[in-house]
PDB file of C-alpha atoms in Angstrom:
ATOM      1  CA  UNK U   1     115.447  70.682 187.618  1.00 62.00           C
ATOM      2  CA  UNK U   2     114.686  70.600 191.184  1.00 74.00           C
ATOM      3  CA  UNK U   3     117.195  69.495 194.225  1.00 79.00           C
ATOM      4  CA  UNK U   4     117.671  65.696 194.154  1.00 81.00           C
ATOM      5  CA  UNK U   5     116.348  65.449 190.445  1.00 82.00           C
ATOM      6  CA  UNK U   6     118.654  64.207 188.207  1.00 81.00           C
ATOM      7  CA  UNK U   7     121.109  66.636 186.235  1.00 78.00           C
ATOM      8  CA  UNK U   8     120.456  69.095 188.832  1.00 83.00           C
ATOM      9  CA  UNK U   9     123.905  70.641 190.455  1.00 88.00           C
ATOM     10  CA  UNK U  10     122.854  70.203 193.859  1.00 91.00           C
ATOM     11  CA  UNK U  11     126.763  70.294 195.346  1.00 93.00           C
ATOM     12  CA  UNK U  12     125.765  74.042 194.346  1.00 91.00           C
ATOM     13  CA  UNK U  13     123.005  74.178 196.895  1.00 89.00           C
ATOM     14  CA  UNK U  14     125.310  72.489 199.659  1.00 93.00           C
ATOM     15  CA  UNK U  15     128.240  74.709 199.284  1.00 93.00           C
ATOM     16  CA  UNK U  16     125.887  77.930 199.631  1.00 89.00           C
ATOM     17  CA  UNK U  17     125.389  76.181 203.023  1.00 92.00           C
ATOM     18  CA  UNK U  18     122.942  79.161 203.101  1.00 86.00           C
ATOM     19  CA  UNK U  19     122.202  78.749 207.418  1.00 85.00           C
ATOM     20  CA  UNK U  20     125.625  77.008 208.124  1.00 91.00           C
ATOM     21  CA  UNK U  21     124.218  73.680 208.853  1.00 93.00           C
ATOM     22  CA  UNK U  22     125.518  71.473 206.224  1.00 95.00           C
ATOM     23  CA  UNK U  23     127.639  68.646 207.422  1.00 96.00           C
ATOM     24  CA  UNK U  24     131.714  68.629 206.218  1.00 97.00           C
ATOM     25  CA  UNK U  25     131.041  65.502 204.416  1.00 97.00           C
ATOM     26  CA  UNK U  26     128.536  67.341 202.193  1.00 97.00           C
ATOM     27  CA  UNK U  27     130.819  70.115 201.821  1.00 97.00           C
ATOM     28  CA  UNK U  28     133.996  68.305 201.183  1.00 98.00           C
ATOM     29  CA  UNK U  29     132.140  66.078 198.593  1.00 97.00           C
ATOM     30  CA  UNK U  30     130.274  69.091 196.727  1.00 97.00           C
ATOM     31  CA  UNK U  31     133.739  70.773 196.812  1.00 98.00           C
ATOM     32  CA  UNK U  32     135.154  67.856 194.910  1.00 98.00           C
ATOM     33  CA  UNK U  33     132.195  68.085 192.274  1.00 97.00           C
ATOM     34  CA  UNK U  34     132.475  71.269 191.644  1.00 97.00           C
ATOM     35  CA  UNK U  35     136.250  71.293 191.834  1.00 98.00           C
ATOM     36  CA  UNK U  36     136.317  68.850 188.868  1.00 97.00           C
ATOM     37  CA  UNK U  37     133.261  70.501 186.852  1.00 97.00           C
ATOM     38  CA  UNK U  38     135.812  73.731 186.965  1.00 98.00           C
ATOM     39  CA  UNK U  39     138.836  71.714 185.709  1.00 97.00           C
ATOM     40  CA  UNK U  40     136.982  69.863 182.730  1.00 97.00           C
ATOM     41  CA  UNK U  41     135.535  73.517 181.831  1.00 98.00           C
ATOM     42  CA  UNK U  42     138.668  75.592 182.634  1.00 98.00           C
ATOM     43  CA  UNK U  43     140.811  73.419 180.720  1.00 97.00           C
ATOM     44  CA  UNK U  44     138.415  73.583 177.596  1.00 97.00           C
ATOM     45  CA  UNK U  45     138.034  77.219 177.900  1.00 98.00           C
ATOM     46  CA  UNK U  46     141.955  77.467 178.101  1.00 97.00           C
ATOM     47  CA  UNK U  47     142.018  77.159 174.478  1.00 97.00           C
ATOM     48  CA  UNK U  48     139.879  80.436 174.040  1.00 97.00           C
ATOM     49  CA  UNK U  49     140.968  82.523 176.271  1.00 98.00           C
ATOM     50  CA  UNK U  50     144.953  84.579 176.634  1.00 97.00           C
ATOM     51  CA  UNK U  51     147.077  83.461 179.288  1.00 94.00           C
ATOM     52  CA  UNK U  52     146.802  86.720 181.211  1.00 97.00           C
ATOM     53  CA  UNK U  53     143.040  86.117 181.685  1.00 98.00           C
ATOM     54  CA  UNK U  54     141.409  86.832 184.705  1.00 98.00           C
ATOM     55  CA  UNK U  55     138.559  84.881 187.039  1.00 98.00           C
ATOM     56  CA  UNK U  56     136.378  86.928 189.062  1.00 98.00           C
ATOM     57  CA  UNK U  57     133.684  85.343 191.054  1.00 98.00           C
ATOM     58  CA  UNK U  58     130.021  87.458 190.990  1.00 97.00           C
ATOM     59  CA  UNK U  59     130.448  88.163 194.810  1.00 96.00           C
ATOM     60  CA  UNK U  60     127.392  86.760 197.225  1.00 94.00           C
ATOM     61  CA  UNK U  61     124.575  89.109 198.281  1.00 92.00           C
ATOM     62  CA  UNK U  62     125.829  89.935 201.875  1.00 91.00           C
ATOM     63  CA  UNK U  63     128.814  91.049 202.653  1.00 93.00           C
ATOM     64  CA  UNK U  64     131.745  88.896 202.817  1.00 90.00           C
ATOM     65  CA  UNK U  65     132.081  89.414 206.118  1.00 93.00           C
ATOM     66  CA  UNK U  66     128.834  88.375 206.983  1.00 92.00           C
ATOM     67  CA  UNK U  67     130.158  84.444 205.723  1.00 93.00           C
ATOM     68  CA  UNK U  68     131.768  81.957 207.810  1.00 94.00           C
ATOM     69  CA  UNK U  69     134.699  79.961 205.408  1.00 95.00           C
ATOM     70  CA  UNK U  70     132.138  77.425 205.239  1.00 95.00           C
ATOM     71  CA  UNK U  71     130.013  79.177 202.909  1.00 95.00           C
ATOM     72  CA  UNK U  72     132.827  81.053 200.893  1.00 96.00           C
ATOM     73  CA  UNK U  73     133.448  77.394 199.595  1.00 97.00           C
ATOM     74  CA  UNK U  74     132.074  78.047 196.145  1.00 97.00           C
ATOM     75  CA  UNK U  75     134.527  81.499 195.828  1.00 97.00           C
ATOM     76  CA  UNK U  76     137.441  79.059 196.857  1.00 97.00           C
ATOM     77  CA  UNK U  77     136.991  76.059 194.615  1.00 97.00           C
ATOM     78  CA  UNK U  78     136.964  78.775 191.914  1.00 98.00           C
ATOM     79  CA  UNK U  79     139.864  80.065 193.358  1.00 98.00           C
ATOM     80  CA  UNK U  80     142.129  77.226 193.715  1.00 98.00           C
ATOM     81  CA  UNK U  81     141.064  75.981 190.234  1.00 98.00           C
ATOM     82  CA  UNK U  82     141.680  79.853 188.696  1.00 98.00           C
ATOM     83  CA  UNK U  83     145.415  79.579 189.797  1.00 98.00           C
ATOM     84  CA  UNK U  84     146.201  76.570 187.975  1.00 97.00           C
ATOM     85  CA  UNK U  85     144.723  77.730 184.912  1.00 97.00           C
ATOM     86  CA  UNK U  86     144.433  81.264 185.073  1.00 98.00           C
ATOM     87  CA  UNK U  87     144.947  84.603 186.635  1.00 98.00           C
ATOM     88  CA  UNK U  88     143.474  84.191 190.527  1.00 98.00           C
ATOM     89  CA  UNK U  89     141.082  87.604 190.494  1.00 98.00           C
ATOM     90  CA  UNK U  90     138.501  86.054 192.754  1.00 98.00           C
ATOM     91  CA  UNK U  91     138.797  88.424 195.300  1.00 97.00           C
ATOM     92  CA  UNK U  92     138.753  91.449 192.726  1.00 98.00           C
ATOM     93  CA  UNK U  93     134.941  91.778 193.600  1.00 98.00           C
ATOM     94  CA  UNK U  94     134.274  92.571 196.969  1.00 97.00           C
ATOM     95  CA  UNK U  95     130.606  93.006 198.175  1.00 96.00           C
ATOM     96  CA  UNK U  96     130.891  95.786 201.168  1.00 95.00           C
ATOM     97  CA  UNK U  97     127.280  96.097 201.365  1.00 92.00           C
ATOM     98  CA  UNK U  98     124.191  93.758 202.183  1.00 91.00           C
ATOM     99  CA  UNK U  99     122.082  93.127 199.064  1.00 90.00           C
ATOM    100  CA  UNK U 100     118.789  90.799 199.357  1.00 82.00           C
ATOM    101  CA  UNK U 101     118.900  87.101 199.065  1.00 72.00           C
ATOM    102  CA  UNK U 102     117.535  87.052 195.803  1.00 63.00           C
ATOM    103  CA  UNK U 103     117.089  82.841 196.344  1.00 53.00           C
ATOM    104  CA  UNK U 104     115.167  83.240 199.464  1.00 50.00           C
ATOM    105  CA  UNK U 105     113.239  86.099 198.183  1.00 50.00           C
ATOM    106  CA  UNK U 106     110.412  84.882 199.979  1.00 50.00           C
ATOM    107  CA  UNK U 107     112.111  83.063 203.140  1.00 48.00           C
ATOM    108  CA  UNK U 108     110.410  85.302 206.334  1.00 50.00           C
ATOM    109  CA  UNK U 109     113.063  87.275 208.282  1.00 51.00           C
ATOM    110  CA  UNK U 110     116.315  86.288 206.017  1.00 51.00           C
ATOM    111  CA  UNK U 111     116.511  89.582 204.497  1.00 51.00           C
ATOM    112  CA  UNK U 112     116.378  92.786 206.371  1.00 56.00           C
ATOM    113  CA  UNK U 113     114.466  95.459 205.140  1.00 55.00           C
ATOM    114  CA  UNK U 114     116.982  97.705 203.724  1.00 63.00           C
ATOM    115  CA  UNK U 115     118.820  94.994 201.545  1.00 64.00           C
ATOM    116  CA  UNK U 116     117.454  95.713 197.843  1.00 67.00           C
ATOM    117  CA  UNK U 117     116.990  93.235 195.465  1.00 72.00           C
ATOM    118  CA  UNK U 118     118.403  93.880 191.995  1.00 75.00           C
ATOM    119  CA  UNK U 119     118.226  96.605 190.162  1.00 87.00           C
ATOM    120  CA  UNK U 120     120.632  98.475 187.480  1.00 92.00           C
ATOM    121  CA  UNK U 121     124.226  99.934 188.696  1.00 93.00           C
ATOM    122  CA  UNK U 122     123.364  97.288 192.337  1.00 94.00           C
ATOM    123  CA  UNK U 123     126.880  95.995 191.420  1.00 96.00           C
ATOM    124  CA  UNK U 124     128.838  99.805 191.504  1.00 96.00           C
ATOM    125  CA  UNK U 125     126.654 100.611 194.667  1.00 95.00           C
ATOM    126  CA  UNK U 126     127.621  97.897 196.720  1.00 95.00           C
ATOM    127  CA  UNK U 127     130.663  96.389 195.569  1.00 97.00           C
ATOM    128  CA  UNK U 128     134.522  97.235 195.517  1.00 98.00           C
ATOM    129  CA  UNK U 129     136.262  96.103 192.382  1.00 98.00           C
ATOM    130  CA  UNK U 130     139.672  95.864 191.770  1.00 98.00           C
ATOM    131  CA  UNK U 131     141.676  98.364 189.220  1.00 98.00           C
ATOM    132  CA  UNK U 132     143.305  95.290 187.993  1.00 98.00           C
ATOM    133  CA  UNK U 133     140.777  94.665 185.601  1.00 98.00           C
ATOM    134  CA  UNK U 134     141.701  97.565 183.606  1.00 98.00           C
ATOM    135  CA  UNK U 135     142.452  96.490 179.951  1.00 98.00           C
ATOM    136  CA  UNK U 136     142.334  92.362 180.941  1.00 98.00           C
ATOM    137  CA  UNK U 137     139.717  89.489 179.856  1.00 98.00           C
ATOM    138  CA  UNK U 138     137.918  88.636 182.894  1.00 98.00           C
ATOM    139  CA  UNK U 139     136.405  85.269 182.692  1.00 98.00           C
ATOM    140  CA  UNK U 140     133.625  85.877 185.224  1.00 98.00           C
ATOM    141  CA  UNK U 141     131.881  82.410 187.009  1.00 98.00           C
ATOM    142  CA  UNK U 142     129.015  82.622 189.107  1.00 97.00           C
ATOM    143  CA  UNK U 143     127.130  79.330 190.688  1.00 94.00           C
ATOM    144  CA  UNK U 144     123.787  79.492 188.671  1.00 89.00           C
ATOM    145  CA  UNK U 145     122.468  81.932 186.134  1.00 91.00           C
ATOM    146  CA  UNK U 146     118.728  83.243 186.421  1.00 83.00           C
ATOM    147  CA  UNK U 147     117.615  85.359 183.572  1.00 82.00           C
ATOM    148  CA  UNK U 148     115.116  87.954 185.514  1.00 75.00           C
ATOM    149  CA  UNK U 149     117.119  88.667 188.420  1.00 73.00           C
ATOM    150  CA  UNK U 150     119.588  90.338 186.020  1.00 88.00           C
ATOM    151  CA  UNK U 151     122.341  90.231 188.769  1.00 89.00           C
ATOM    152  CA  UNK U 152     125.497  88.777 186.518  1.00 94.00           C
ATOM    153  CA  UNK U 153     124.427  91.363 183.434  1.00 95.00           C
ATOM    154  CA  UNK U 154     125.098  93.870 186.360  1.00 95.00           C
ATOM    155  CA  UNK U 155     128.204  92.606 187.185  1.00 97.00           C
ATOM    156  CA  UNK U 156     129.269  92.088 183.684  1.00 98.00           C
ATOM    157  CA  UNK U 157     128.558  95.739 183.385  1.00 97.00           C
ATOM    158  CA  UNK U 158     130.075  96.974 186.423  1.00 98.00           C
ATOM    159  CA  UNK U 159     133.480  95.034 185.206  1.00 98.00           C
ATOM    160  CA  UNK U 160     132.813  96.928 181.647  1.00 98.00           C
ATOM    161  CA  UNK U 161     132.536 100.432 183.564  1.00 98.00           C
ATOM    162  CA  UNK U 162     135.844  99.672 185.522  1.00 98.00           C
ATOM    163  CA  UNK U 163     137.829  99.164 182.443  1.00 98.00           C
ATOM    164  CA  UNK U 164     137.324  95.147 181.605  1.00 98.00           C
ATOM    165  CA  UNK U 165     138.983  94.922 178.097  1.00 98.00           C
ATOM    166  CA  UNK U 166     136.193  91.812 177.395  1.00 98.00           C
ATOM    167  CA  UNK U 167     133.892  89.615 179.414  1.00 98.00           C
ATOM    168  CA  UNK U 168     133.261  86.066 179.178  1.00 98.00           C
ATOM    169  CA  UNK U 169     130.376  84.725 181.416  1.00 98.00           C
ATOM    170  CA  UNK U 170     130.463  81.219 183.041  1.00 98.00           C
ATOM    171  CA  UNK U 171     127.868  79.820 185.187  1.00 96.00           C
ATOM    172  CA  UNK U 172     127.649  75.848 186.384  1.00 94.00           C
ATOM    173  CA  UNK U 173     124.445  75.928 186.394  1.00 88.00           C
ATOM    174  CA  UNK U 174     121.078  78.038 185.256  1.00 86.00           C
ATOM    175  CA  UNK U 175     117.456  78.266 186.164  1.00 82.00           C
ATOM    176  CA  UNK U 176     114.780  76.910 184.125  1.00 74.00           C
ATOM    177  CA  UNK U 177     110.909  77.652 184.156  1.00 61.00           C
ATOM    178  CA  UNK U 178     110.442  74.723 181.943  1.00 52.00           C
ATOM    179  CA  UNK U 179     107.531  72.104 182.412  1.00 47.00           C
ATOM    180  CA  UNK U 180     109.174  68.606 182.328  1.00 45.00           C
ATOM    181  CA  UNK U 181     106.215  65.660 181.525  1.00 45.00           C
ATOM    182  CA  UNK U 182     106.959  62.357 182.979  1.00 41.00           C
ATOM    183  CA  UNK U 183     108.133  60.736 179.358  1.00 44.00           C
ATOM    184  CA  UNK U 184     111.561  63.466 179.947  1.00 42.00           C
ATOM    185  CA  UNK U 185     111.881  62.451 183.407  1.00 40.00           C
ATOM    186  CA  UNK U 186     111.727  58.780 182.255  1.00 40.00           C
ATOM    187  CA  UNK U 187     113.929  59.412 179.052  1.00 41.00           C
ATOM    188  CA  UNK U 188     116.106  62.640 179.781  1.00 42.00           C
ATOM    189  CA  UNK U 189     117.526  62.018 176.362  1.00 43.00           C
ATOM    190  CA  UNK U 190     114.011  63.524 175.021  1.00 40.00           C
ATOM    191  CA  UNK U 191     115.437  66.964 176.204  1.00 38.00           C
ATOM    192  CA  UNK U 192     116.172  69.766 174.484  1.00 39.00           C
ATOM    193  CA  UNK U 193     119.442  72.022 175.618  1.00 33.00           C
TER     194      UNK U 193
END
C-alpha cells in the first residue's frame, strides 16, 4: 500500500519524521497508533514468549546521535510498551556508525558517500550490542520489514553471534511489490494475506 491508502501504517511514516518537520499533533497521534498496535500485539505475544524476554528495537541507519527525540519516537513507543510487558532492551542496540538511508535510497544529498547500504555482518560493523542478550529470547520489532534490503536478517544474526538464546521477529508493517487492480481497492476483502 502506498501513504494515505487504506491499511497502510502511515503513523509509521510520521514518527520517522525523516527531516524533522512533522507537526506534534501528527506525532502525538501516530504515537498513540502505534502505542496501541504494540499493546494488542504484545499482549497476544505474551502468551508465547517467557517472562524474562527481551525487546530490542533494529536501531535506525544513522547514528543515534544524529536524531533529535522527535524522531526516536518509534524506539520509545516500543520502549514504554516493552516495560509493561516485557524486559525494556531497546537501547541494547546502539548504531555508532552512519549507515545509508536505505528508504531514501534515491533522495539526492541525504546520504553521504561513505554510508553503505546493506550488506552481510553491516549490523557487527556499525552497531554496539549489549552482553545482556547472552542466553535470553529477544523479541526484536522493527517499523516495516522489506525482504531485499536484508537489514533485520542482519540484525537477527548479529543478536545470534552475541549470544541471543532465540529470536522472534516483529515488524508493524512490511513492503509489498504487489499490483493491486481497482476491484481490491474497491473490495479490500478480495485480498490475499
Amino acid at each position: 500500500y502506498k501513504m494515505g491508502e487504506p491499511r497502510n501504517p502511515d503513523y509509521i511514516n510520521h514518527l520517522k519524521n525523516q527531516f524533522g518537520k512533522n507537526s506534534q499533533e501528527i506525532l502525538q497521534k501516530s504515537y498513540n497508533e502505534l502505542y496501541n498496535v504494540l499493546g494488542d500485539d504484545f499482549y497476544k505475544l505474551k502468551t508465547m514468549l517467557p517472562d524474562d524476554c527481551i525487546v530490542c528495537t533494529v536501531p535506525r541507519a544513522k547514528a543515534e546521535k544524529e536524531y533529535t527525540q522527535n524522531q526516536l519516537l518509534f524506539k520509545n513507543a516500543v520502549s514504554c510498551m516493552a516495560r509493561q510487558v516485557f524486559i525494556d532492551g531497546t537501547h541494547y542496540i546502539k548504531r555508532v556508525c552512519n549507515t545509508a538511508t536505505t528508504h531514501l535510497k534515491n533522495y539526492d544529498g541525504y546520504n553521504q558517500p561513505n554510508e553503505r547500504m546493506p550488506y552481510k555482518g553491516i549490523t557487527s560493523d556499525t552497531c554496539i550490542i549489549c552482553d545482556d542478550v547472552r542466553g535470553k529470547t529477544i523479541l526484536l520489532v522493527d517499523d516495516i520489514y522489506t525482504k531485499s534490503v536484508n537489514i533485520d536478517e542482519d540484525c537477527i544474526q548479529a543478536l545470534y553471534d552475541k549470544g541471543a538464546e532465540r529470536v522472534v521477529f516483529y515488524a508493524i508493517g512490511k513492503t509489498t511489490h504487489v499490483a493491486i487492480d481497482n476491484d481490491t481497492l474497491c473490495h479490500p476483502e478480495n485480498t490475499q494475506s
